[in-house]
mmCIF file of C-alpha atoms in Angstrom:
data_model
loop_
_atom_site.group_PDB
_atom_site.id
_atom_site.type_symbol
_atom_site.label_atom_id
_atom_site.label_comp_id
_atom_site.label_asym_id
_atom_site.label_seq_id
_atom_site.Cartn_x
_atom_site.Cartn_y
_atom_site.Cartn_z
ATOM 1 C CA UNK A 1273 -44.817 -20.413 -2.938
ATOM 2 C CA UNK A 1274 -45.946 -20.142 -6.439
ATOM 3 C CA UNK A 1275 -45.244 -23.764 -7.721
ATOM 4 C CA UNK A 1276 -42.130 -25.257 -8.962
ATOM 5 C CA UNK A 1277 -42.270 -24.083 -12.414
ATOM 6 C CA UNK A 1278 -42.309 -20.039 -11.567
ATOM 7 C CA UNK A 1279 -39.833 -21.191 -8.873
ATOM 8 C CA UNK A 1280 -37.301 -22.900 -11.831
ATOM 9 C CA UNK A 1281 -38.551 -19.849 -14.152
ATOM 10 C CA UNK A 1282 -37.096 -17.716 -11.316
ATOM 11 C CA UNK A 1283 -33.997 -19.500 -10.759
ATOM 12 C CA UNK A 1284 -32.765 -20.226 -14.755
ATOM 13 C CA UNK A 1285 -33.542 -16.926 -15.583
ATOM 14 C CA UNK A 1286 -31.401 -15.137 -12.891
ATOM 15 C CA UNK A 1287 -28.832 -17.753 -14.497
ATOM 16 C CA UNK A 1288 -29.365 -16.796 -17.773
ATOM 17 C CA UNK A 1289 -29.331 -13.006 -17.231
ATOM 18 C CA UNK A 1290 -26.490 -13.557 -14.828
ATOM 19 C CA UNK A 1291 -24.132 -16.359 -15.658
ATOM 20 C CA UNK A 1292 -21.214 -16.910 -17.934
ATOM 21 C CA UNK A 1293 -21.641 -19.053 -21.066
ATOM 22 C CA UNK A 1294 -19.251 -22.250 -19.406
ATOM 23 C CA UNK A 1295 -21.707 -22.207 -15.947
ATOM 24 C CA UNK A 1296 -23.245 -25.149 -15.152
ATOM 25 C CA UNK A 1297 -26.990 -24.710 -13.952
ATOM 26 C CA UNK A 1298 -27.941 -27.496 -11.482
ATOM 27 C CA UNK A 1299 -31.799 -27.878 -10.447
ATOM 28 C CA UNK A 1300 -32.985 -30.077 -7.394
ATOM 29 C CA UNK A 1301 -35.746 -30.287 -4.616
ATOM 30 C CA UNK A 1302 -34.397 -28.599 -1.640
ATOM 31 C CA UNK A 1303 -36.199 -31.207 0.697
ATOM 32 C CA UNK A 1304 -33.120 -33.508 1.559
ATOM 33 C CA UNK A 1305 -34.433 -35.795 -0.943
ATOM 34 C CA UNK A 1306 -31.757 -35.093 -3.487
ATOM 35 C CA UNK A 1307 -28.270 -35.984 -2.462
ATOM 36 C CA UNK A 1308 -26.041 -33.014 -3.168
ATOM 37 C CA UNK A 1309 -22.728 -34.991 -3.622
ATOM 38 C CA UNK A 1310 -24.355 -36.725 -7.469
ATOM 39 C CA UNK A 1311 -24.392 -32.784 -8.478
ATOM 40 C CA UNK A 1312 -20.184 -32.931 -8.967
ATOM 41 C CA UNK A 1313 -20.785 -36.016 -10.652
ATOM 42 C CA UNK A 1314 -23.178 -34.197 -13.119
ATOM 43 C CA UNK A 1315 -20.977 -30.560 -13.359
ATOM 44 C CA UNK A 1316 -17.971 -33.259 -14.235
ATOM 45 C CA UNK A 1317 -19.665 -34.898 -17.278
ATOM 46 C CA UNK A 1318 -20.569 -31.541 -18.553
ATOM 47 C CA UNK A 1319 -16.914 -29.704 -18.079
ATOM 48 C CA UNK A 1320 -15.655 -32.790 -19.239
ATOM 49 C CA UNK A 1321 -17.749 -31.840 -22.140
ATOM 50 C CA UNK A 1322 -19.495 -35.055 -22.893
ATOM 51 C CA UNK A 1323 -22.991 -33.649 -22.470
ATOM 52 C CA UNK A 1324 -25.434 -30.707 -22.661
ATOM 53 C CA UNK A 1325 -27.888 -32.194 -19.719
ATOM 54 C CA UNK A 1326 -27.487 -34.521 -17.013
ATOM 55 C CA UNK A 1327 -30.592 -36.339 -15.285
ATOM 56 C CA UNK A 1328 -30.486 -37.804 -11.649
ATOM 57 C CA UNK A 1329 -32.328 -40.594 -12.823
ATOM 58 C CA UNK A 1330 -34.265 -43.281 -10.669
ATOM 59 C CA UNK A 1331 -33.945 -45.928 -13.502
ATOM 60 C CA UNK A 1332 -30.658 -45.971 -14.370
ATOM 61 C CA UNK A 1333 -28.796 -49.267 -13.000
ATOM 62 C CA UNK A 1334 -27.624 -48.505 -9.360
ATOM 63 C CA UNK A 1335 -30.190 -46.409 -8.571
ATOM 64 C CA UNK A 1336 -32.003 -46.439 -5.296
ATOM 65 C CA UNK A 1337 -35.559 -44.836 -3.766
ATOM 66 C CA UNK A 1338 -35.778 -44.666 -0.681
ATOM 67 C CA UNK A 1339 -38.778 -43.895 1.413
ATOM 68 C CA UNK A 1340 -41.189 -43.588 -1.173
ATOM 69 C CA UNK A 1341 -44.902 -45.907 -1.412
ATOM 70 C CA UNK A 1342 -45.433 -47.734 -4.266
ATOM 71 C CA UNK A 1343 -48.272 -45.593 -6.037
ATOM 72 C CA UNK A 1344 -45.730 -42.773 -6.268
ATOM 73 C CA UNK A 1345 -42.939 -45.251 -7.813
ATOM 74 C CA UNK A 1346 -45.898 -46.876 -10.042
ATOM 75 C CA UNK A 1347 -47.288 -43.631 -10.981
ATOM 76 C CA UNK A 1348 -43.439 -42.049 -11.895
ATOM 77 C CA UNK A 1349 -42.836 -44.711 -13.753
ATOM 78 C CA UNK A 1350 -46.043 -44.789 -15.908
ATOM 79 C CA UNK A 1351 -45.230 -41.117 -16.578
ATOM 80 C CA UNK A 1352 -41.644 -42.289 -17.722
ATOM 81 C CA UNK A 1353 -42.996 -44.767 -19.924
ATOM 82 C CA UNK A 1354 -45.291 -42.201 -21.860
ATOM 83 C CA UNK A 1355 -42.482 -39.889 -22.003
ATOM 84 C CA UNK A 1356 -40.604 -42.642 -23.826
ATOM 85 C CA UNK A 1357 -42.790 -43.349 -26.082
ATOM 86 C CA UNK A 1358 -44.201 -40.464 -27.188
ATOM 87 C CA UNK A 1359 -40.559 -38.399 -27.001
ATOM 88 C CA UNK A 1360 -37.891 -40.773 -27.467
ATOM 89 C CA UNK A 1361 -34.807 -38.534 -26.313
ATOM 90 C CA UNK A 1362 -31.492 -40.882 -26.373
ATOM 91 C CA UNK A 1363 -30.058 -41.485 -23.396
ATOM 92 C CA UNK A 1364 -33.476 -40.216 -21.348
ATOM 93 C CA UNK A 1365 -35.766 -42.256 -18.949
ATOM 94 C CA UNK A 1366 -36.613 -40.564 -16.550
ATOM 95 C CA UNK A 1367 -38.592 -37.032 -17.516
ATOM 96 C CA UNK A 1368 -39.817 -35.486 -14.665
ATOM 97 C CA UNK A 1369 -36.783 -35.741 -12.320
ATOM 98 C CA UNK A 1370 -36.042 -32.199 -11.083
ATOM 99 C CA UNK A 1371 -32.079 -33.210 -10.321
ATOM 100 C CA UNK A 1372 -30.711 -32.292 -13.094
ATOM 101 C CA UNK A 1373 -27.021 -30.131 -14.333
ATOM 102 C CA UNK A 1374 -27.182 -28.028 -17.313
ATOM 103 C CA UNK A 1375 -24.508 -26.429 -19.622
ATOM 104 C CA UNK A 1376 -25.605 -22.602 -19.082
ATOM 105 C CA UNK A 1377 -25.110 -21.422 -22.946
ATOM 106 C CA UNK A 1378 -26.620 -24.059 -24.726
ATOM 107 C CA UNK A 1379 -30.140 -23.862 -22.737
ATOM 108 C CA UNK A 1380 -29.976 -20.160 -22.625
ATOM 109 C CA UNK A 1381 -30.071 -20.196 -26.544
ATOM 110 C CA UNK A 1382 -32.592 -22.327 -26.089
ATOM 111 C CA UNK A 1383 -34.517 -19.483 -24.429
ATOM 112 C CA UNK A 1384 -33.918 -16.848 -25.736
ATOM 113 C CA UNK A 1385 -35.315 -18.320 -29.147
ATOM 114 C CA UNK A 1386 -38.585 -19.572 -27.338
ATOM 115 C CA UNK A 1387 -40.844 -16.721 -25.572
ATOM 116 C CA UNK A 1388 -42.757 -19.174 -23.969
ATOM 117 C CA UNK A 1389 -39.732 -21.671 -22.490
ATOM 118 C CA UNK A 1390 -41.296 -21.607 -18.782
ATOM 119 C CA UNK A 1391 -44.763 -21.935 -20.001
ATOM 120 C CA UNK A 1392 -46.026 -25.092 -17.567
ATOM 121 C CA UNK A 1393 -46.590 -24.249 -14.048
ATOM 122 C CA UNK A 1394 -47.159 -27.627 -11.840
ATOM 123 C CA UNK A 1395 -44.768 -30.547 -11.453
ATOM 124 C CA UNK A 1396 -45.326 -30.877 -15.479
ATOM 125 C CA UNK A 1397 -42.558 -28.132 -15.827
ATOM 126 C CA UNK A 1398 -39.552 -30.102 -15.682
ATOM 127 C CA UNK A 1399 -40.613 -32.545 -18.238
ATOM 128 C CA UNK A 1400 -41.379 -29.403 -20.505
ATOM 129 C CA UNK A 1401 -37.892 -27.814 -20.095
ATOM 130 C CA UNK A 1402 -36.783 -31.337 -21.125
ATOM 131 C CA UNK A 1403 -38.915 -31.577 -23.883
ATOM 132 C CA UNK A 1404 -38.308 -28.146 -25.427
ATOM 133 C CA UNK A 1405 -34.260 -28.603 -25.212
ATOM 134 C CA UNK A 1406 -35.040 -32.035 -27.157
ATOM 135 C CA UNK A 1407 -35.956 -29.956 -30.311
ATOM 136 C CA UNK A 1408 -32.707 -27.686 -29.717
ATOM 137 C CA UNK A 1409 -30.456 -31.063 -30.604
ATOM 138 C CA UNK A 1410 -29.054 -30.922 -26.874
ATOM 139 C CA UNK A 1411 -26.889 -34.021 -26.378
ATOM 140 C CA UNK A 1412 -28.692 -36.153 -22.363
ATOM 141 C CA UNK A 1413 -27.086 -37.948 -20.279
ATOM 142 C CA UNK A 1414 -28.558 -39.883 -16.868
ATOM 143 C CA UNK A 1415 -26.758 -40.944 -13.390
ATOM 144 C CA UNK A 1416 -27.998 -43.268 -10.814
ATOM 145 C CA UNK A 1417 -29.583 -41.508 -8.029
ATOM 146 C CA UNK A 1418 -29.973 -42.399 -4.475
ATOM 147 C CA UNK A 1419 -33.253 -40.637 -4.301
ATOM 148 C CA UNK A 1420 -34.252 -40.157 -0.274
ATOM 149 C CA UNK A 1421 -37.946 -39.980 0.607
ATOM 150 C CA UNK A 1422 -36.948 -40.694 4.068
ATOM 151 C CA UNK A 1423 -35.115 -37.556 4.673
ATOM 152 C CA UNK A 1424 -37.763 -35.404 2.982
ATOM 153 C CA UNK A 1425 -38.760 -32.528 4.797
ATOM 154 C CA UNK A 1426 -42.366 -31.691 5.183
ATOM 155 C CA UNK A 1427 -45.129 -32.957 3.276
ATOM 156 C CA UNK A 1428 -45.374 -33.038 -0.717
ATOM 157 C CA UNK A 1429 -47.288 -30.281 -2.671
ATOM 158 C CA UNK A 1430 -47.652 -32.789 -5.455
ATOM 159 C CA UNK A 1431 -51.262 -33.611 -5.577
ATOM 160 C CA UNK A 1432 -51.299 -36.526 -7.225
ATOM 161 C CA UNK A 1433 -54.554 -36.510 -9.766
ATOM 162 C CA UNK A 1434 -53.708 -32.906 -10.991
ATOM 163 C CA UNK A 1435 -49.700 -33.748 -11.605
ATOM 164 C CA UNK A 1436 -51.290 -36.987 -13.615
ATOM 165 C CA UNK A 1437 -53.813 -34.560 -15.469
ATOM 166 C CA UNK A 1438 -50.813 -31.943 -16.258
ATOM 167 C CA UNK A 1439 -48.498 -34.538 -17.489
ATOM 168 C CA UNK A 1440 -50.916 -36.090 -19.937
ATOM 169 C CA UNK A 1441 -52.024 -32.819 -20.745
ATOM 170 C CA UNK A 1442 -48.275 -31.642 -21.281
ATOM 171 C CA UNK A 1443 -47.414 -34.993 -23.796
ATOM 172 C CA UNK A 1444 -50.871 -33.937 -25.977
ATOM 173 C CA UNK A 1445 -49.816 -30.459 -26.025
ATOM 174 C CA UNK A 1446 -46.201 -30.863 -26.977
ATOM 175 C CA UNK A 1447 -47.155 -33.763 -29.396
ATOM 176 C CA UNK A 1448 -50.334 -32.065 -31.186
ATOM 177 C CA UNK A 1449 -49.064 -28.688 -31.342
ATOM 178 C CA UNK A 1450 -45.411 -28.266 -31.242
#
């Protein structure tokens, strides 16, 4: 219970310690609120070797939230908007989802060239990982999700005011000083 970003720290680098260079990485909330039958979907586009990163996104076409108020959908997409426009990755909407498949070797370059890869430790850490394989010419691609608030387990650890502060804090950062 250290936050998601030692958590994904934890995980990718067991993977990239661990893993052979054509494993696919796949990150996702373990509260039921990520479908696990998308993640073939994802693994597929990257053996079929059409991308470097696939996003579960909740703004692609087909996508559906379920179970989830309307602050939380306002405030995601506000955060997707900034991304946007501050870090205009093709093919990218949706930052901060945590559903995502990776192509092991090209993101474990990525780290091993950047001491400081798993630097953000709140809900801002997934956009970082994003942000930092941007500059590494990764190729993105996003799926529709069927994202299910209503099957979440337990109550959020997102506090809402402090994962607003760390974003915008994150897209000054990343935009003033990397």
């Amino acid at each position: 219970n250290l936050g998601l970003g030692k958590a994904l720290k934890t995980g990718f680098e067991h993977c990239f310690l661990n893993g052979k260079n054509d494993d696919i990485l796949i990150s996702m909330d373990t509260d039921n609120s990520h479908t696990i039958n998308l993640s073939y979907k994802m693994a597929n586009k990257i053996i079929l070797n059409e991308y470097d990163v696939i996003i579960a996104s909740r703004y692609k076409k087909n996508s559906k939230i379920t179970g989830l108020n309307f602050m939380r959908k306002f405030l995601s997409l506000g955060a997707a908007l900034l991304y946007k426009i501050f870090f205009p990755i093709k093919n990218v909407i949706d930052y901060t989802s945590g559903f995502r498949a990776f192509k092991l070797e090209p993101i474990r370059s990525a780290w091993k060239l950047n001491k400081n890869f798993f630097s953000e430790k709140g809900f801002s850490a997934s956009a970082d990982i994003l942000l930092k394989l941007y500059k590494h010419k990764l190729s993105f691609f996003e799926l529709p999700i069927d994202l299910r608030y209503d099957l979440k387990k337990g109550e959020s650890k997102m506090k809402i005011i402090n994962t607003i502060y760390l974003n915008i804090a994150l897209i000054i950062k990343r935009k003033l000083f990397s």
